[in-house]
PDB file of C-alpha atoms in Angstrom:
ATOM      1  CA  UNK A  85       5.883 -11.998  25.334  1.00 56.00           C
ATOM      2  CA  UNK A  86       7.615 -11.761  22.236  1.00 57.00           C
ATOM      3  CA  UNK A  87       8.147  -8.157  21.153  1.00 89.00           C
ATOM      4  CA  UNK A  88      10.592  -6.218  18.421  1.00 95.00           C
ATOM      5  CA  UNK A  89      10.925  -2.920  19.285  1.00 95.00           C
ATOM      6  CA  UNK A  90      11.668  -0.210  16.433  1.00 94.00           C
ATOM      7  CA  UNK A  91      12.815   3.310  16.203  1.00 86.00           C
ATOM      8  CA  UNK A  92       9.606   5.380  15.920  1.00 76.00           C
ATOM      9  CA  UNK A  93       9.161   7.047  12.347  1.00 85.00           C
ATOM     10  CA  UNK A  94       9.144   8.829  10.136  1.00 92.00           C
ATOM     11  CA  UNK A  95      12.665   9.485   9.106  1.00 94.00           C
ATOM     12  CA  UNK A  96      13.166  12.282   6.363  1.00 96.00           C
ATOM     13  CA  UNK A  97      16.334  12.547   4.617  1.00 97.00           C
ATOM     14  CA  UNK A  98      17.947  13.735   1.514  1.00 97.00           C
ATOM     15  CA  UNK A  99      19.220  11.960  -1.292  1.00 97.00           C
ATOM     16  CA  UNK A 100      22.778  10.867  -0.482  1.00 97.00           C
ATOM     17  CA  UNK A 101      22.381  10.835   3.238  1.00 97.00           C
ATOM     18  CA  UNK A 102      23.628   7.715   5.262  1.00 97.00           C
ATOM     19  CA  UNK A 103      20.615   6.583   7.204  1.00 97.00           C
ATOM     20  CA  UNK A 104      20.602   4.384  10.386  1.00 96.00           C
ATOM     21  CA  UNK A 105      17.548   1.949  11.899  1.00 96.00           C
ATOM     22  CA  UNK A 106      17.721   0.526  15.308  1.00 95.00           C
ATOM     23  CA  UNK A 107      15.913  -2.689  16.479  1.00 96.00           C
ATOM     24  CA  UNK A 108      15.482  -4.533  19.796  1.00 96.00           C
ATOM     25  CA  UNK A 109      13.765  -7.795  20.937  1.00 94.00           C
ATOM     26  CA  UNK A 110      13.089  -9.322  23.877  1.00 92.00           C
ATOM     27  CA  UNK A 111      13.030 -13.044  23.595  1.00 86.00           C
ATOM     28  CA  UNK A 112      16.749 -14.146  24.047  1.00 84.00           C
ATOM     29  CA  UNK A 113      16.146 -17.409  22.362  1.00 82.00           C
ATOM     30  CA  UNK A 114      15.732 -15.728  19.156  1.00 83.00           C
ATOM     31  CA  UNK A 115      17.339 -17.659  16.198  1.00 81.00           C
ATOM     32  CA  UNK A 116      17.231 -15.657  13.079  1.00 86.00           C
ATOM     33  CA  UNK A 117      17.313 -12.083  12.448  1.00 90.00           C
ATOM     34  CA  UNK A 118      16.308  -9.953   9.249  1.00 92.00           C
ATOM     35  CA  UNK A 119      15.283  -6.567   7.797  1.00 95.00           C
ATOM     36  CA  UNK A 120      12.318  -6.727   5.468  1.00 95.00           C
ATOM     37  CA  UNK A 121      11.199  -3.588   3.404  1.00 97.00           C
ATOM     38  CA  UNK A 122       7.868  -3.091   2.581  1.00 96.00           C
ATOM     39  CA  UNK A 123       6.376  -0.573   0.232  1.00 95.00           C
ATOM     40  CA  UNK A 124       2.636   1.059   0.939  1.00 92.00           C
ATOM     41  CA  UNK A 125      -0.226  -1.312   0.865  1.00 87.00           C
ATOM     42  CA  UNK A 126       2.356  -4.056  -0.748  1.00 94.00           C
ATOM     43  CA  UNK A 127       3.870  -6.919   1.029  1.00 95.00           C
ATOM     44  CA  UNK A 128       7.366  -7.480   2.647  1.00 95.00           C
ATOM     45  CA  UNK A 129      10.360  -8.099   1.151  1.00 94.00           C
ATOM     46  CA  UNK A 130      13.652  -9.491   2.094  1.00 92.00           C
ATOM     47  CA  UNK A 131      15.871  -7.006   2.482  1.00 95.00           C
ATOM     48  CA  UNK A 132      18.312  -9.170   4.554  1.00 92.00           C
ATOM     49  CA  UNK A 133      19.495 -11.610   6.717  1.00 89.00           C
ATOM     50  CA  UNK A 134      21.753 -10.417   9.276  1.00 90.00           C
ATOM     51  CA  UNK A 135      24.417 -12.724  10.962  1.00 81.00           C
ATOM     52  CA  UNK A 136      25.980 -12.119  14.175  1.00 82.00           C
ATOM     53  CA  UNK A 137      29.348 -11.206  12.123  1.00 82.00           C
ATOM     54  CA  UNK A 138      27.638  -8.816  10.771  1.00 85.00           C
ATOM     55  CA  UNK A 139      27.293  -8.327   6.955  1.00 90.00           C
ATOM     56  CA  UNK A 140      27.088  -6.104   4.275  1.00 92.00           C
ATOM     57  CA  UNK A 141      24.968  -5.701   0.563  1.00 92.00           C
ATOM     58  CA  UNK A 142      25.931  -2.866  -1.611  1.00 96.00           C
ATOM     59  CA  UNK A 143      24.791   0.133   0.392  1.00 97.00           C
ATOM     60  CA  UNK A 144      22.888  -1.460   3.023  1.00 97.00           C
ATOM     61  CA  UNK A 145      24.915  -2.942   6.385  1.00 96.00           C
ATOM     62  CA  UNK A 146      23.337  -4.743   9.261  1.00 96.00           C
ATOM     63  CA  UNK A 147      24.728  -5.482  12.708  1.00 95.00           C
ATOM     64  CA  UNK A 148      23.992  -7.847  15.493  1.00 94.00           C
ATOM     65  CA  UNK A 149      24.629  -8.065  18.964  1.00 93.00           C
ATOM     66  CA  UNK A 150      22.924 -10.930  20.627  1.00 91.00           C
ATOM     67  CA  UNK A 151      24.164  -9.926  24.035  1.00 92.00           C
ATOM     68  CA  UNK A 152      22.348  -6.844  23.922  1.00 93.00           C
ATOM     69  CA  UNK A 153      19.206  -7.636  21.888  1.00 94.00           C
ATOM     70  CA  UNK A 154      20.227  -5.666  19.048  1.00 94.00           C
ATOM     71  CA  UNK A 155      19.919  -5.034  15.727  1.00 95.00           C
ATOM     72  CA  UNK A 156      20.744  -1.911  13.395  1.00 96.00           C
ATOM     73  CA  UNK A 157      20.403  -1.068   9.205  1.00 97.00           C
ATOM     74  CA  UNK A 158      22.660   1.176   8.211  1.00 97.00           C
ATOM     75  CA  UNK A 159      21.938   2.669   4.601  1.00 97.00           C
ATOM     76  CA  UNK A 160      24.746   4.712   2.059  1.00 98.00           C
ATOM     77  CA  UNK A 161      23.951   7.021  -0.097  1.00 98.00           C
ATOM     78  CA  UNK A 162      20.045   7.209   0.091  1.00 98.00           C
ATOM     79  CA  UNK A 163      18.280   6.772  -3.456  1.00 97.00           C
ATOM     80  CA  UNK A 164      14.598   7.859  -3.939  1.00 97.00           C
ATOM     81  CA  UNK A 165      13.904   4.517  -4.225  1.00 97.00           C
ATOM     82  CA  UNK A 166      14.916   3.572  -1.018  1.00 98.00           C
ATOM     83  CA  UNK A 167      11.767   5.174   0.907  1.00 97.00           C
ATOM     84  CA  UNK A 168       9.894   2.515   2.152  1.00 97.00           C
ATOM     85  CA  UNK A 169       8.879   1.087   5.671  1.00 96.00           C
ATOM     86  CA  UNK A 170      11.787  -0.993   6.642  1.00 97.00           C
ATOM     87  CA  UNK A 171      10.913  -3.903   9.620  1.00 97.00           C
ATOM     88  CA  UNK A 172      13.015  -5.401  11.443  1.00 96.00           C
ATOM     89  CA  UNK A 173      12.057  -9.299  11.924  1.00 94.00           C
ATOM     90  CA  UNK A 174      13.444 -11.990  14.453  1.00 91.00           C
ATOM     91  CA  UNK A 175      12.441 -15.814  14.655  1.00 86.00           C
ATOM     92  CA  UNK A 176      12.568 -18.209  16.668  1.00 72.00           C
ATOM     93  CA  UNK A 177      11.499 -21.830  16.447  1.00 66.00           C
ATOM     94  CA  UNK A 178       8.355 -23.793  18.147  1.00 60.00           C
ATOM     95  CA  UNK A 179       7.754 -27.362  17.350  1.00 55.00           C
ATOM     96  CA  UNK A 180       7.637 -27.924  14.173  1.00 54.00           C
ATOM     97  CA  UNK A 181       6.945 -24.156  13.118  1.00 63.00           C
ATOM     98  CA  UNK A 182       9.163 -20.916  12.129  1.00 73.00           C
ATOM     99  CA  UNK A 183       7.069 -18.147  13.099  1.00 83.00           C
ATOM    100  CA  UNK A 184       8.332 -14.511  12.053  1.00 89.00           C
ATOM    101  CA  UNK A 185       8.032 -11.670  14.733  1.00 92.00           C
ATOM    102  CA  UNK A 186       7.686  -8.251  13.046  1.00 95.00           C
ATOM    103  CA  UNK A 187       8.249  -4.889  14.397  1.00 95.00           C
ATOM    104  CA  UNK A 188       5.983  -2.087  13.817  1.00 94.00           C
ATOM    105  CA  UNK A 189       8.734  -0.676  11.010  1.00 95.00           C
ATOM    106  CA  UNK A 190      10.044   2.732  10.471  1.00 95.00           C
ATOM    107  CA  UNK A 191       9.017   4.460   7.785  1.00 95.00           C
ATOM    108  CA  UNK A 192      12.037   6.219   5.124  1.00 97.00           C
ATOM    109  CA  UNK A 193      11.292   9.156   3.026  1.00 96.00           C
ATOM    110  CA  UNK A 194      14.454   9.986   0.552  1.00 97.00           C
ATOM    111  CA  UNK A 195      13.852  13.869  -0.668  1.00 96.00           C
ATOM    112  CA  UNK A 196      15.322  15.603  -3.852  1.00 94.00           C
TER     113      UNK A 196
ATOM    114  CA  UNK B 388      11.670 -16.090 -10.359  1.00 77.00           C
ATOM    115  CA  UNK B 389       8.860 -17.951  -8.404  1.00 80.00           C
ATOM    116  CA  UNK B 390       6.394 -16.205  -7.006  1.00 92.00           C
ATOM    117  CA  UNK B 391       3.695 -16.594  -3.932  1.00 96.00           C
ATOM    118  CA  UNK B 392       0.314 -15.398  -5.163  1.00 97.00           C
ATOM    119  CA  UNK B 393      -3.336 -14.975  -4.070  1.00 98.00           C
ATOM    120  CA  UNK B 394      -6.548 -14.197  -4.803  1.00 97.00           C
ATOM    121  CA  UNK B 395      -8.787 -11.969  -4.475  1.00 97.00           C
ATOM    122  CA  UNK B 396      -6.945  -8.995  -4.070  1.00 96.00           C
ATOM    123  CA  UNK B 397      -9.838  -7.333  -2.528  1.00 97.00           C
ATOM    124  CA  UNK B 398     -12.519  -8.631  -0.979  1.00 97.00           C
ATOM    125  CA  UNK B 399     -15.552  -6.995   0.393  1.00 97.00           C
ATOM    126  CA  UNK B 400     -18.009  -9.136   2.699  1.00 97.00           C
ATOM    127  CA  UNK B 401     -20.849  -7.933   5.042  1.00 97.00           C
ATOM    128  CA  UNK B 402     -20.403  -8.561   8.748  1.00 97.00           C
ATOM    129  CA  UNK B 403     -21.234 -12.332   9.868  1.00 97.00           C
ATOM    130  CA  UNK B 404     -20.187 -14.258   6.238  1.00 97.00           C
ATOM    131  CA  UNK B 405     -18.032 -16.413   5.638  1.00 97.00           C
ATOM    132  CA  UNK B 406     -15.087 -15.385   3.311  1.00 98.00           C
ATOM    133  CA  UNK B 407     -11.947 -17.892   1.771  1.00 97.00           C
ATOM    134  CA  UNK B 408      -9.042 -16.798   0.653  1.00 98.00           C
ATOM    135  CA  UNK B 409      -6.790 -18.291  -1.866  1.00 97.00           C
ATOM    136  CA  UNK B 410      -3.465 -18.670  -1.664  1.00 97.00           C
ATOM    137  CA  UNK B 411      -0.532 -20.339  -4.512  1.00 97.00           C
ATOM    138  CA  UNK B 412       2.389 -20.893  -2.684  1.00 95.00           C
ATOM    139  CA  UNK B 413       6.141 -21.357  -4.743  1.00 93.00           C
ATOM    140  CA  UNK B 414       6.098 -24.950  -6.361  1.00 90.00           C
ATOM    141  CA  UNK B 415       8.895 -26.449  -4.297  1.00 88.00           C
ATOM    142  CA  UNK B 416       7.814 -25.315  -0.656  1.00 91.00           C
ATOM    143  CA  UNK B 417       7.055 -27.170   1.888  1.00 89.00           C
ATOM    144  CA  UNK B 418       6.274 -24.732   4.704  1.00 90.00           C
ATOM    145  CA  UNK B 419       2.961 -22.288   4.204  1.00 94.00           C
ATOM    146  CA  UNK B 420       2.074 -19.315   6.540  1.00 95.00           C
ATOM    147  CA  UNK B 421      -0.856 -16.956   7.341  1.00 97.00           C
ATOM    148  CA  UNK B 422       0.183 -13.268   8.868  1.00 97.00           C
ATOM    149  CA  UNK B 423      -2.242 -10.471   8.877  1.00 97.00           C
ATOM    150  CA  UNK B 424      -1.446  -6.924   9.135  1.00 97.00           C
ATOM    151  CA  UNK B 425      -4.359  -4.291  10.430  1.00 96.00           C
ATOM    152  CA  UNK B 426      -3.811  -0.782   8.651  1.00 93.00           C
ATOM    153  CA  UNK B 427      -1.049   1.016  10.368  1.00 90.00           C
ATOM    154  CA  UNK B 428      -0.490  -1.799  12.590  1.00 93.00           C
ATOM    155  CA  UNK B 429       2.560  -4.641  12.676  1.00 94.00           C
ATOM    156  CA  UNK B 430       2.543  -7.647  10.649  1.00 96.00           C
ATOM    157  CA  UNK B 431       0.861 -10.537  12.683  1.00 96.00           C
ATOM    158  CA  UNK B 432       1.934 -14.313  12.737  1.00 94.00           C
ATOM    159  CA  UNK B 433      -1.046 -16.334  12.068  1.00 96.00           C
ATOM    160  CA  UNK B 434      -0.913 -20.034  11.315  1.00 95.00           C
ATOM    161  CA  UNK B 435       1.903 -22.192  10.151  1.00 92.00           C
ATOM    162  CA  UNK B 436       0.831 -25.300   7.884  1.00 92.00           C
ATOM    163  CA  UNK B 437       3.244 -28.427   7.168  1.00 89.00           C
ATOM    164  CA  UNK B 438       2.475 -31.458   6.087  1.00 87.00           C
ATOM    165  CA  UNK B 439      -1.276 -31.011   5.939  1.00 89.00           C
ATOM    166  CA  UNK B 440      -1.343 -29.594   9.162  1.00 91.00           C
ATOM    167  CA  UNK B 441      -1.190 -27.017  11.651  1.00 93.00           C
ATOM    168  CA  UNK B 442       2.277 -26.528  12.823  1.00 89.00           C
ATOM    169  CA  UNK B 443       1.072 -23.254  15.641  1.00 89.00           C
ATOM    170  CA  UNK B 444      -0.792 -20.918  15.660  1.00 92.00           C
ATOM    171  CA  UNK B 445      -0.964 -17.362  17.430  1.00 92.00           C
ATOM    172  CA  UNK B 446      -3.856 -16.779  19.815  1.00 92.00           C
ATOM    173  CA  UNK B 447      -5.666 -14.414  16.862  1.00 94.00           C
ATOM    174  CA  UNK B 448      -6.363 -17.791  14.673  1.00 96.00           C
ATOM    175  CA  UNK B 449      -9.366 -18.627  17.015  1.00 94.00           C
ATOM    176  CA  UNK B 450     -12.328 -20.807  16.555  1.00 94.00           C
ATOM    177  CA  UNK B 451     -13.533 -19.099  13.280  1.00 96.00           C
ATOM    178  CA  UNK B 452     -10.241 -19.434  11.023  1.00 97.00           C
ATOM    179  CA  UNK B 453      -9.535 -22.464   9.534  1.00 97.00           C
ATOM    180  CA  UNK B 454      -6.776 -23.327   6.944  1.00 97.00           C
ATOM    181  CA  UNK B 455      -6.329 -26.202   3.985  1.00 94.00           C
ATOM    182  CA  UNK B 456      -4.553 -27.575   1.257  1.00 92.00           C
ATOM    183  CA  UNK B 457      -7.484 -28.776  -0.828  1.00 86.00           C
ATOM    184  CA  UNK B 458      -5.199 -29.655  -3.551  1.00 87.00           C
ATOM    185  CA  UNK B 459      -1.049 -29.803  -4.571  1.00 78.00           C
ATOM    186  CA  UNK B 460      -1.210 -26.536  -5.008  1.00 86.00           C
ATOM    187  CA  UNK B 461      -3.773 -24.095  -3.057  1.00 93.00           C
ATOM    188  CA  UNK B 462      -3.512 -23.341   0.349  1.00 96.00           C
ATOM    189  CA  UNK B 463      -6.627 -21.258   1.735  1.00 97.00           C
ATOM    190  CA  UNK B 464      -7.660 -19.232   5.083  1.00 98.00           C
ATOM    191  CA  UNK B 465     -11.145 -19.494   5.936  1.00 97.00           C
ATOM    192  CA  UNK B 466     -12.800 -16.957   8.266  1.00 97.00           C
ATOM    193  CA  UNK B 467     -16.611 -18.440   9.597  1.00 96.00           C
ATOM    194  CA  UNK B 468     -18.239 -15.588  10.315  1.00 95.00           C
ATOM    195  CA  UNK B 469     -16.132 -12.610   9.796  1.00 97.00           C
ATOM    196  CA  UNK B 470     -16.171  -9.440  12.163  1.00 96.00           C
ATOM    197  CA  UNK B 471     -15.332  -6.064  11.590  1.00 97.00           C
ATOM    198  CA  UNK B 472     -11.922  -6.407  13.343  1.00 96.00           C
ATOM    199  CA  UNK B 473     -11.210  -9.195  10.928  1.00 97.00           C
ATOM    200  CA  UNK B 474     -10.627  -5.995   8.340  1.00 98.00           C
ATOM    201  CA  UNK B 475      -7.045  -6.343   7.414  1.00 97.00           C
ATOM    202  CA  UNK B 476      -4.314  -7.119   4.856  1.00 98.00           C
ATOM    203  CA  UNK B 477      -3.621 -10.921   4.836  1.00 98.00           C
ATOM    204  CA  UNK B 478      -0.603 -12.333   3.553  1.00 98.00           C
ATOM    205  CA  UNK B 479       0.013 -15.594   2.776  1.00 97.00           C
ATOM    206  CA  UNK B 480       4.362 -16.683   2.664  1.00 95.00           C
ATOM    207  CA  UNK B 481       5.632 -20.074   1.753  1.00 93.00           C
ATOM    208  CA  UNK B 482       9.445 -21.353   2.493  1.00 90.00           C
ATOM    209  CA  UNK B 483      11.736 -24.231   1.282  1.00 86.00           C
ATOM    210  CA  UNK B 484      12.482 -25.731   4.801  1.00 75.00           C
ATOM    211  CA  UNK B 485      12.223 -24.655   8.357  1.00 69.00           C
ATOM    212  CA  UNK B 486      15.018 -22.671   9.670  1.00 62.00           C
ATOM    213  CA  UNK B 487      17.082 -21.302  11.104  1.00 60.00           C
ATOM    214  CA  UNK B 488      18.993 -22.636   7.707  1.00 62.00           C
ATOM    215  CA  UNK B 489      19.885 -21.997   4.227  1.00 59.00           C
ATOM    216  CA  UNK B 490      16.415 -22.222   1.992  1.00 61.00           C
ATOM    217  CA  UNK B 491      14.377 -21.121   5.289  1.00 76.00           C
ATOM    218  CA  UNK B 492      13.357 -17.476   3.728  1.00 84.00           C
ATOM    219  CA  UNK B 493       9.964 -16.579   3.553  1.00 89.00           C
ATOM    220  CA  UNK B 494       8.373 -15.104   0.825  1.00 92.00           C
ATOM    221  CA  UNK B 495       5.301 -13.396   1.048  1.00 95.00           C
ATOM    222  CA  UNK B 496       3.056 -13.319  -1.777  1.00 97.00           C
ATOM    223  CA  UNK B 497       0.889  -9.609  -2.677  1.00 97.00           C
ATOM    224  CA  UNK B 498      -1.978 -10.237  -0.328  1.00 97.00           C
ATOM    225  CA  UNK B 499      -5.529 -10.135   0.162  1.00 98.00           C
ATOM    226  CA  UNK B 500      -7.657  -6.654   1.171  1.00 97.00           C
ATOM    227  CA  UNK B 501     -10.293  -7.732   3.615  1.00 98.00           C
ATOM    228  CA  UNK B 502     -12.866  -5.343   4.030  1.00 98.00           C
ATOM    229  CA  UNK B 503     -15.796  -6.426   6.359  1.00 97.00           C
ATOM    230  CA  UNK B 504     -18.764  -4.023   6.689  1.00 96.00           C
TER     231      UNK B 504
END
């Protein structure tokens, strides 16, 4: 069964904080790996890809390591505008298809 | 930027009708997908369409869904008779090519409010 496994919310920080998700999944063969933020009662949103180098965007950092099943978000310096549900999302390939495996998400609130 | 989009936003249907949802995925796609997610639940894989037809499905897109590209641009889900557990956010997401490669992000477009009473 194919199953991503996130840190259970919520997570309540101040502005400023550094913030860190966790993420694991089951099926090894597992090709592509991403965080995805979605805002309430809107749709997800590529937050980003994350590469088994590991790899950075502004204030946001994701790791992988494929030997453990595991995948982190790391966020600097918390903005307001960061609080969102944040899901973590593997892939992996059937024939012919690129299905998207989502984790439950955990859920950011940024406070003054 | 190009953008996936659907109609209705919200749709409200009694218990046992049919509803279809509409679906515009970007221009240049190739790849179309259904996901549903049940309030405070996980995003669920649906269907994938290429080519005019189904790529896989999950074991949720049963007997009563149905999908189609009626025209160069639409792609619609149809549920048959719809059930209360059908109640649900449905997203439709379109990508460039299949992955795991550059162009294989999938974007989901706003989706669709079922409410079945």
């Amino acid at each position: 069964r194919k199953e991503v496994e996130q840190d259970p919310g919520p997570f309540n920080v101040p502005e400023g904080a550094t913030v860190a998700f966790n993420c694991t999944y089951s099926n090894s063969a597992s090709q592509s790996f991403f965080w995805y933020r979605q805002d309430c009662r809107k749709e997800p949103k590529l937050l980003m890809s994350v590469y088994s180098s590991g790899n950075e965007d502004g204030r946001f950092t994701a790791q992988l390591n494929r030997a453990s099943q595991y995948i982190s978000l790391l966020i600097r310096d918390s903005k307001l505008s960061d609080s969102a549900t944040y899901l973590c999302v593997v892939t992996h390939s059937g024939a012919g298809s690129y299905q998207l495996t989502f984790g439950k998400g955990t859920k950011l609130s940024v406070i003054p | 930027e190009p953008e996936v989009t659907q109609t209705p936003s919200h749709q409200v249907t009694q218990m046992g009708q049919e509803v279809i949802l509409r679906c515009v995925p970007i221009s240049n796609h190739l790849y179309f997908y259904w996901y549903r997610q049940i309030l405070g639940q996980k995003v669920e894989f649906l269907v994938s369409f290429y080519n005019n037809e189904i790529s896989e499905k999950s074991e949720i897109f049963d007997d009563q869904f149905s999908v189609e590209r009626p025209d160069g641009s639409n792609f619609t889900l149809k549920i048959r008779s719809t059930k209360l557990e059908d109640s649900a956010m449905y997203f439709c997401a379109s990508s460039e090519v299949l992955g795991p490669t550059m162009g294989d992000t999938q974007y989901f477009g706003p989706g669709t409010r079922l409410t079945v009473l």
